[in-house]
mmCIF file of C-alpha atoms in Angstrom:
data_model
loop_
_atom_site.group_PDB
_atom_site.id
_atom_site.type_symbol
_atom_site.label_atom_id
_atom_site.label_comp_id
_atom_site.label_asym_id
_atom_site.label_seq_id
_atom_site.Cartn_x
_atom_site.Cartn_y
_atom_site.Cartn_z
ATOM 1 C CA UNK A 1 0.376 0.079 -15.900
ATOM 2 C CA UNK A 2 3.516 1.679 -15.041
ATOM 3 C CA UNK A 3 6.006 -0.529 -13.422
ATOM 4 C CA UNK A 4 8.624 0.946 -10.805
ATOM 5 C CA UNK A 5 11.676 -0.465 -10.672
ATOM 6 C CA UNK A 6 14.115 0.433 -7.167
ATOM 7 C CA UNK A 7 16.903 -0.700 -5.226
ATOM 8 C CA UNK A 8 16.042 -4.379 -2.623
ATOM 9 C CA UNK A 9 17.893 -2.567 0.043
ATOM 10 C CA UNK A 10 20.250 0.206 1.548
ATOM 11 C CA UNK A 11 22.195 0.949 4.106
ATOM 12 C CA UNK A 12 23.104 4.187 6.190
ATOM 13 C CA UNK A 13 24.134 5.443 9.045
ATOM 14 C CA UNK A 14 22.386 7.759 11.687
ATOM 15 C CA UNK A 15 22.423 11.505 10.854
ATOM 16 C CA UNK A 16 23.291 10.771 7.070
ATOM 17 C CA UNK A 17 21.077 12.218 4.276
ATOM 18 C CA UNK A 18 19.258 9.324 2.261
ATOM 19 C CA UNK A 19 18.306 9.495 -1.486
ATOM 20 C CA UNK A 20 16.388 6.086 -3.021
ATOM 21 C CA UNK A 21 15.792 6.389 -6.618
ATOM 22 C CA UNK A 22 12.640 4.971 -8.502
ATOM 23 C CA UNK A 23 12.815 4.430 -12.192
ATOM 24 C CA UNK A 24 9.159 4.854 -13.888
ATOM 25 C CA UNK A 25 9.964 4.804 -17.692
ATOM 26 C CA UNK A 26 6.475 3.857 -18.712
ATOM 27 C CA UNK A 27 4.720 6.654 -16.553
ATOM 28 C CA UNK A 28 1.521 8.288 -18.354
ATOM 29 C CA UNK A 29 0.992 11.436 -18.295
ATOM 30 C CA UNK A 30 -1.682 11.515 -15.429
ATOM 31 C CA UNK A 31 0.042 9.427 -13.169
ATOM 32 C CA UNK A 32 1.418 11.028 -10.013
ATOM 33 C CA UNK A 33 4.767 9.569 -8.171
ATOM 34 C CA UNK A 34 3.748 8.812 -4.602
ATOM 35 C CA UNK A 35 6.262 7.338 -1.522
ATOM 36 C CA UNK A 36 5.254 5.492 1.153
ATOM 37 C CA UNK A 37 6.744 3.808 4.492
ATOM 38 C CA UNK A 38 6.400 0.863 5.864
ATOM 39 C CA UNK A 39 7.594 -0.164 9.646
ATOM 40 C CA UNK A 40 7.240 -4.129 10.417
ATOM 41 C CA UNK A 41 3.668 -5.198 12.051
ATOM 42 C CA UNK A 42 2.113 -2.069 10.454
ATOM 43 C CA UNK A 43 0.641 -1.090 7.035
ATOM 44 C CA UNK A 44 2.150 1.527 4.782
ATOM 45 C CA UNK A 45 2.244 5.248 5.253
ATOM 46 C CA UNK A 46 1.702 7.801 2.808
ATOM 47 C CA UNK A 47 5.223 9.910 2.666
ATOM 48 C CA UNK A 48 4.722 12.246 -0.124
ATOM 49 C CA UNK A 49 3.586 12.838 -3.762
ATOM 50 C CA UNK A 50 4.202 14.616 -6.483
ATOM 51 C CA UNK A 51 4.266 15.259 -10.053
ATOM 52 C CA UNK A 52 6.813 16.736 -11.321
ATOM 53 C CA UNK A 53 9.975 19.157 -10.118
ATOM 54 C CA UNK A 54 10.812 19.782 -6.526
ATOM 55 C CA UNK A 55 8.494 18.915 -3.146
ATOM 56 C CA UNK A 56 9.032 19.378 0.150
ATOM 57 C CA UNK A 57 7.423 18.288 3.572
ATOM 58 C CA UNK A 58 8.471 18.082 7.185
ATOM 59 C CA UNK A 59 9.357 14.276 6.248
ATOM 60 C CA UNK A 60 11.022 14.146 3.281
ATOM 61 C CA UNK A 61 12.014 15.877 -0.075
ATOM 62 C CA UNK A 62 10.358 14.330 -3.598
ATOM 63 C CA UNK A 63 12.721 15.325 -6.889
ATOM 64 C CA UNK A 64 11.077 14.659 -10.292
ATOM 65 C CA UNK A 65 13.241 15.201 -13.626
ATOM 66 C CA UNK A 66 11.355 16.868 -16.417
ATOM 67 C CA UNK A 67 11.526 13.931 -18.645
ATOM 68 C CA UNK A 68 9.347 12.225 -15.397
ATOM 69 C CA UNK A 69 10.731 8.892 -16.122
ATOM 70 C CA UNK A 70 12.559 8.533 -12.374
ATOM 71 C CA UNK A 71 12.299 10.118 -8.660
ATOM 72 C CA UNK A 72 14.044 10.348 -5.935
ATOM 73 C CA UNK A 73 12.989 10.261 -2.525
ATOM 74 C CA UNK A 74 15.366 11.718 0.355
ATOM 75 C CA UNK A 75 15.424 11.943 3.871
ATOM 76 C CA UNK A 76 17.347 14.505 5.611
ATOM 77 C CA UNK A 77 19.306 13.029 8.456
ATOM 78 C CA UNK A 78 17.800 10.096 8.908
ATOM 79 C CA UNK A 79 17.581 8.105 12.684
ATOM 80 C CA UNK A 80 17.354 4.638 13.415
ATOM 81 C CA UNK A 81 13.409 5.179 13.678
ATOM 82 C CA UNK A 82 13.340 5.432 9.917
ATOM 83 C CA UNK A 83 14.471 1.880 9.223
ATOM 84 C CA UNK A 84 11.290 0.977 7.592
ATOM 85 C CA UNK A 85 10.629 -0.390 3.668
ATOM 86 C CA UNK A 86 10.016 2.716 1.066
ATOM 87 C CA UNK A 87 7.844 2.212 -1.560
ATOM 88 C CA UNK A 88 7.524 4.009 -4.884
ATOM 89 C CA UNK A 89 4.158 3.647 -6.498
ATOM 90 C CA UNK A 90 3.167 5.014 -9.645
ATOM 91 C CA UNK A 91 -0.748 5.603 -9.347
ATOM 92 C CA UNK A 92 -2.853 3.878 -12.679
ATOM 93 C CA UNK A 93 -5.996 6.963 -12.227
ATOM 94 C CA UNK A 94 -9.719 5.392 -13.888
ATOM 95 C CA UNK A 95 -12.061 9.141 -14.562
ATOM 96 C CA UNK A 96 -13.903 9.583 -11.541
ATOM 97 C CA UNK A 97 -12.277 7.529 -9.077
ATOM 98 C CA UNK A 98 -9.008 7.359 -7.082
ATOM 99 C CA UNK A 99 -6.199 6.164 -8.302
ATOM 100 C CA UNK A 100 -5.472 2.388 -8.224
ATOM 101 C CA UNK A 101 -1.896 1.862 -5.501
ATOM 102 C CA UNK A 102 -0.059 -0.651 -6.878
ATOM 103 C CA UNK A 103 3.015 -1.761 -4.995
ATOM 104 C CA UNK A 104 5.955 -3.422 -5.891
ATOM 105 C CA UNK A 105 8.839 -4.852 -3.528
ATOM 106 C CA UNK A 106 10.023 -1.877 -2.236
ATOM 107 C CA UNK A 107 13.544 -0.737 -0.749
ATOM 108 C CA UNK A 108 14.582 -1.937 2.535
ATOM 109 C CA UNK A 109 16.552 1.171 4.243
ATOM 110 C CA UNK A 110 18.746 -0.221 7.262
ATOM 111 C CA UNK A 111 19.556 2.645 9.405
ATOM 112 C CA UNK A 112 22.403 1.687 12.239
ATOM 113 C CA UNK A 113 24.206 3.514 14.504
ATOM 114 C CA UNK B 1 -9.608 11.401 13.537
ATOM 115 C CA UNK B 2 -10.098 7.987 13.961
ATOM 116 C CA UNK B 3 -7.942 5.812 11.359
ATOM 117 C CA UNK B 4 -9.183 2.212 9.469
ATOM 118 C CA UNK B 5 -10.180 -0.136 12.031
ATOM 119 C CA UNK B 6 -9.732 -3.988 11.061
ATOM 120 C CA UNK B 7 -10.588 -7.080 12.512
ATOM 121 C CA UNK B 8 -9.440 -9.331 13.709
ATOM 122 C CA UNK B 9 -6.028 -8.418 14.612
ATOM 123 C CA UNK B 10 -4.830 -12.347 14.517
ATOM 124 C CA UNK B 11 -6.563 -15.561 13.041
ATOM 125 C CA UNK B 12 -5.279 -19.280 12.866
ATOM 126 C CA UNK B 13 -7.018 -21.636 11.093
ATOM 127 C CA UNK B 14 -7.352 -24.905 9.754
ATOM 128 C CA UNK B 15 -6.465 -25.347 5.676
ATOM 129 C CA UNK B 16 -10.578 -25.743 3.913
ATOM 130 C CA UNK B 17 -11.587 -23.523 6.759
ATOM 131 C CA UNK B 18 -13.484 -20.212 5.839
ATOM 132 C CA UNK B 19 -12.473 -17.013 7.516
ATOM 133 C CA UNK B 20 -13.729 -13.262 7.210
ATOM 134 C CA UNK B 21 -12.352 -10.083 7.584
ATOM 135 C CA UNK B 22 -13.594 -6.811 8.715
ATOM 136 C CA UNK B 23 -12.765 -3.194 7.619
ATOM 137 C CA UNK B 24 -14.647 0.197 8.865
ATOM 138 C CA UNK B 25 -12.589 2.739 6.827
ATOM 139 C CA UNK B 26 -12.152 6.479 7.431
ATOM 140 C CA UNK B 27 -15.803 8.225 7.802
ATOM 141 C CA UNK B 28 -16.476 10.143 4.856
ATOM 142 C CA UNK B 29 -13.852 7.854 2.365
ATOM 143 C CA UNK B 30 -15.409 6.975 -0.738
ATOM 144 C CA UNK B 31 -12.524 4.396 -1.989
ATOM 145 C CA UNK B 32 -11.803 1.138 -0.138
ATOM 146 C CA UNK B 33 -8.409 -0.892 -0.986
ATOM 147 C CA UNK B 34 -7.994 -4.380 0.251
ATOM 148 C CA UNK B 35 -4.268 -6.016 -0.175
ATOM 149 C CA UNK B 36 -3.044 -9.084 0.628
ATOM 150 C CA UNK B 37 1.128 -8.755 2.016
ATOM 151 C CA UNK B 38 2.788 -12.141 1.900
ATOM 152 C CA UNK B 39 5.977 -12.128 4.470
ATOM 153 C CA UNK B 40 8.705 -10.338 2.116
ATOM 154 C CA UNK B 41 6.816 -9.174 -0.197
ATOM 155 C CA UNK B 42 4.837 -5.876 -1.411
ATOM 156 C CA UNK B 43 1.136 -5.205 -0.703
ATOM 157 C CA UNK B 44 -1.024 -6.773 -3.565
ATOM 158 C CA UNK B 45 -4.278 -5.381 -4.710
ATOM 159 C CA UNK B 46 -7.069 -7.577 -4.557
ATOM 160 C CA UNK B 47 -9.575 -5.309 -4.568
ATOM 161 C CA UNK B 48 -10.744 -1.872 -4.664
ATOM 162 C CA UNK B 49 -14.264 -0.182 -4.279
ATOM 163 C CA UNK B 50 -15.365 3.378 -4.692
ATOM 164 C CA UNK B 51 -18.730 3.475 -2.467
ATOM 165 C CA UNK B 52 -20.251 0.182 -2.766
ATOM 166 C CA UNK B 53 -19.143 -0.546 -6.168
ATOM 167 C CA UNK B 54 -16.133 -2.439 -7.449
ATOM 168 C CA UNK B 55 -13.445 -0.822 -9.612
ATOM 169 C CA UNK B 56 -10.652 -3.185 -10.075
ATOM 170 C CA UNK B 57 -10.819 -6.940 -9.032
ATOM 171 C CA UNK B 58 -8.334 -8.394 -11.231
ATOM 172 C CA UNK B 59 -6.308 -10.050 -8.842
ATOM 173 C CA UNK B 60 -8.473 -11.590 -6.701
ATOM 174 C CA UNK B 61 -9.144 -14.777 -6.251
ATOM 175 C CA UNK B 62 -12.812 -15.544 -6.956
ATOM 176 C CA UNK B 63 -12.974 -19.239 -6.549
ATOM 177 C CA UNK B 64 -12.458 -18.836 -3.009
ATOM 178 C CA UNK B 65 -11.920 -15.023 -2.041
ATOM 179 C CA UNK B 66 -15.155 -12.400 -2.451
ATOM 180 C CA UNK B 67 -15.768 -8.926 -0.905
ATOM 181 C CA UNK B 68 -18.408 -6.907 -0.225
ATOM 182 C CA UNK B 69 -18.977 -3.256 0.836
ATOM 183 C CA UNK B 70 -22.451 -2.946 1.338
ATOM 184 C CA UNK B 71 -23.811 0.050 1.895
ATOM 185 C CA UNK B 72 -20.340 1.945 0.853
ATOM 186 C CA UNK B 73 -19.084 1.954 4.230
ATOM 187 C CA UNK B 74 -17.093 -0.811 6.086
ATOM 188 C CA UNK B 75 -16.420 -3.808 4.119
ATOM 189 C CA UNK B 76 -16.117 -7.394 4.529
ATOM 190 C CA UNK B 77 -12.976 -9.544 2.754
ATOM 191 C CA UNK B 78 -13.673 -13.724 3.266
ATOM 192 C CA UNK B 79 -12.222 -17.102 2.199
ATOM 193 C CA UNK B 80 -13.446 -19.926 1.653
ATOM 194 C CA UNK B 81 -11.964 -22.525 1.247
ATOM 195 C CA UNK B 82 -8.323 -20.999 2.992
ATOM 196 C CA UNK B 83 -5.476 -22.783 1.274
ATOM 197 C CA UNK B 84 -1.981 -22.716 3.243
ATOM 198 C CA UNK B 85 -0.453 -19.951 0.684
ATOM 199 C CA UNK B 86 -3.594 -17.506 1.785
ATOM 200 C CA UNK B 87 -1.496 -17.193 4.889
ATOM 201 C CA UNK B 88 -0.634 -13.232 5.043
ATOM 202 C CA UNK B 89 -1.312 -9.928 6.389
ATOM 203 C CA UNK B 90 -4.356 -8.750 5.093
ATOM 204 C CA UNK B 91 -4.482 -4.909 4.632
ATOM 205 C CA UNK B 92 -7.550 -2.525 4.173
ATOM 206 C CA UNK B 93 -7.210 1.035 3.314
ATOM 207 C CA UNK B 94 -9.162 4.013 2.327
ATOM 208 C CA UNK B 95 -8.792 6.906 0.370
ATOM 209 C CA UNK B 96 -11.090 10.378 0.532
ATOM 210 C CA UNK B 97 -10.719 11.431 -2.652
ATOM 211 C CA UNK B 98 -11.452 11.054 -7.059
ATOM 212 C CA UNK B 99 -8.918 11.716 -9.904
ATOM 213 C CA UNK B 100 -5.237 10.922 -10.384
ATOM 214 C CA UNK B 101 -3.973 13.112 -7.815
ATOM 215 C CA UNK B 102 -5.181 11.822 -4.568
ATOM 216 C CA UNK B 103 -2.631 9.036 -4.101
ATOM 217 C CA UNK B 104 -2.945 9.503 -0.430
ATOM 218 C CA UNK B 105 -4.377 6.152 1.427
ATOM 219 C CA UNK B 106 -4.876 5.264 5.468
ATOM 220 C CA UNK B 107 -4.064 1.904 5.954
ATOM 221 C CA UNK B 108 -5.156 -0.155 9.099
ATOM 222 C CA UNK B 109 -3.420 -2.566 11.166
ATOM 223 C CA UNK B 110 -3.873 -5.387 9.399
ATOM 224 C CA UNK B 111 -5.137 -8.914 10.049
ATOM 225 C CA UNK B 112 -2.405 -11.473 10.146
ATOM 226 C CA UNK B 113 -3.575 -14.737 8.970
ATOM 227 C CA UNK B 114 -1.917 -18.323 9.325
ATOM 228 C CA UNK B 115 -3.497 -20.907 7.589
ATOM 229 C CA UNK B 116 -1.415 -24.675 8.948
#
């Protein structure tokens, strides 16, 4: 089982670009690096995935090192409406099923004004 | 598209008392997650079905928690007996698809749960 290891919290202000790094040095080879958000009074959100390199959506930005063993998540210009928790999950696959979310304590991203 | 419906939203209860949860996941979503989220903490996997069988139970609690998805479609989480620490937000999610890459769950509401 992979473990993830990131920062308790951050702080930023409105408009700034965000980057929270995950470390993942026991990653297997099938695992993919997924991000999720998580407002209070709600359950988590799928962000974005990926496995390795560069990837984009209209959310967020996913970078992957070759070596795999780290990611970084950012968020362009982020708004007060992003103050959420981010997770970083590392997914454990099983052959013929999805793969198994296992989350850890997350980062708490404080977005003021 | 309608999301992962739980009930219900709130439940208080006596400590010894049994409770149960619902879940009606995404139509058409084979896997079924169900997480318990202490105040603070991380979502923890208690359980995890693909269709109506069970794929990883290791950290539930089997002396008083079980789960059932019969029929592969909505599921069922209870307690019994609820101890004051099973006081949490109880998440279900599901999942459409196999293999490593689909990392992508829906999550539901939640039920929050006080046990005093």
């Amino acid at each position: 089982l992979a473990k993830t290891t990131q920062p308790i919290s951050m702080d930023s202000y409105e408009g700034q670009e965000v980057n929270i790094t995950c470390s993942h040095n026991n990653i297997a080879t099938n695992d993919y690096i997924t991000w999720y958000q998580q407002f209070p009074s709600q359950g988590p959100r799928f962000i974005i995935q990926g496995y390795k390199t560069k990837v984009t959506n209209e959310v967020a930005s996913l970078f992957i090192p070759a070596d795999r063993k780290s990611s970084t998540l950012s968020l362009p210009r982020v708004s007060l409406s992003d103050t959420a928790v981010y997770y970083c999950l590392v997914g454990d696959s099983y052959t013929g099923t999805a793969s198994k979310l296992t989350f850890g304590t997350g980062t708490r991203l404080q977005v003021t004004l | 598209e309608a999301g992962v419906a739980q009930s219900p939203r709130y439940k208080i209860i006596e400590k010894r008392q049994s409770v149960a949860f619902w879940c009606n996941p995404i139509s058409g979503h084979a896997t079924l997650y169900w997480y318990q989220q202490i105040l603070g903490q991380g979502p923890k996997l208690l359980i995890q079905f693909q269709n109506n069988g069970v794929v990883d139970d290791s950290q539930l609690p089997k002396d008083r928690f079980s789960a059932e998805r019969l029929k592969g479609v909505d599921s069922t989480l209870k307690i019994q007996p609820a101890k004051l620490e099973d006081s949490a937000v109880y998440l279900c999610a599901s999942s459409p698809g196999r293999g490593p890459m689909n990392t992508e769950a829906f999550f539901g509401q939640g039920t929050r749960l006080t046990v005093v």
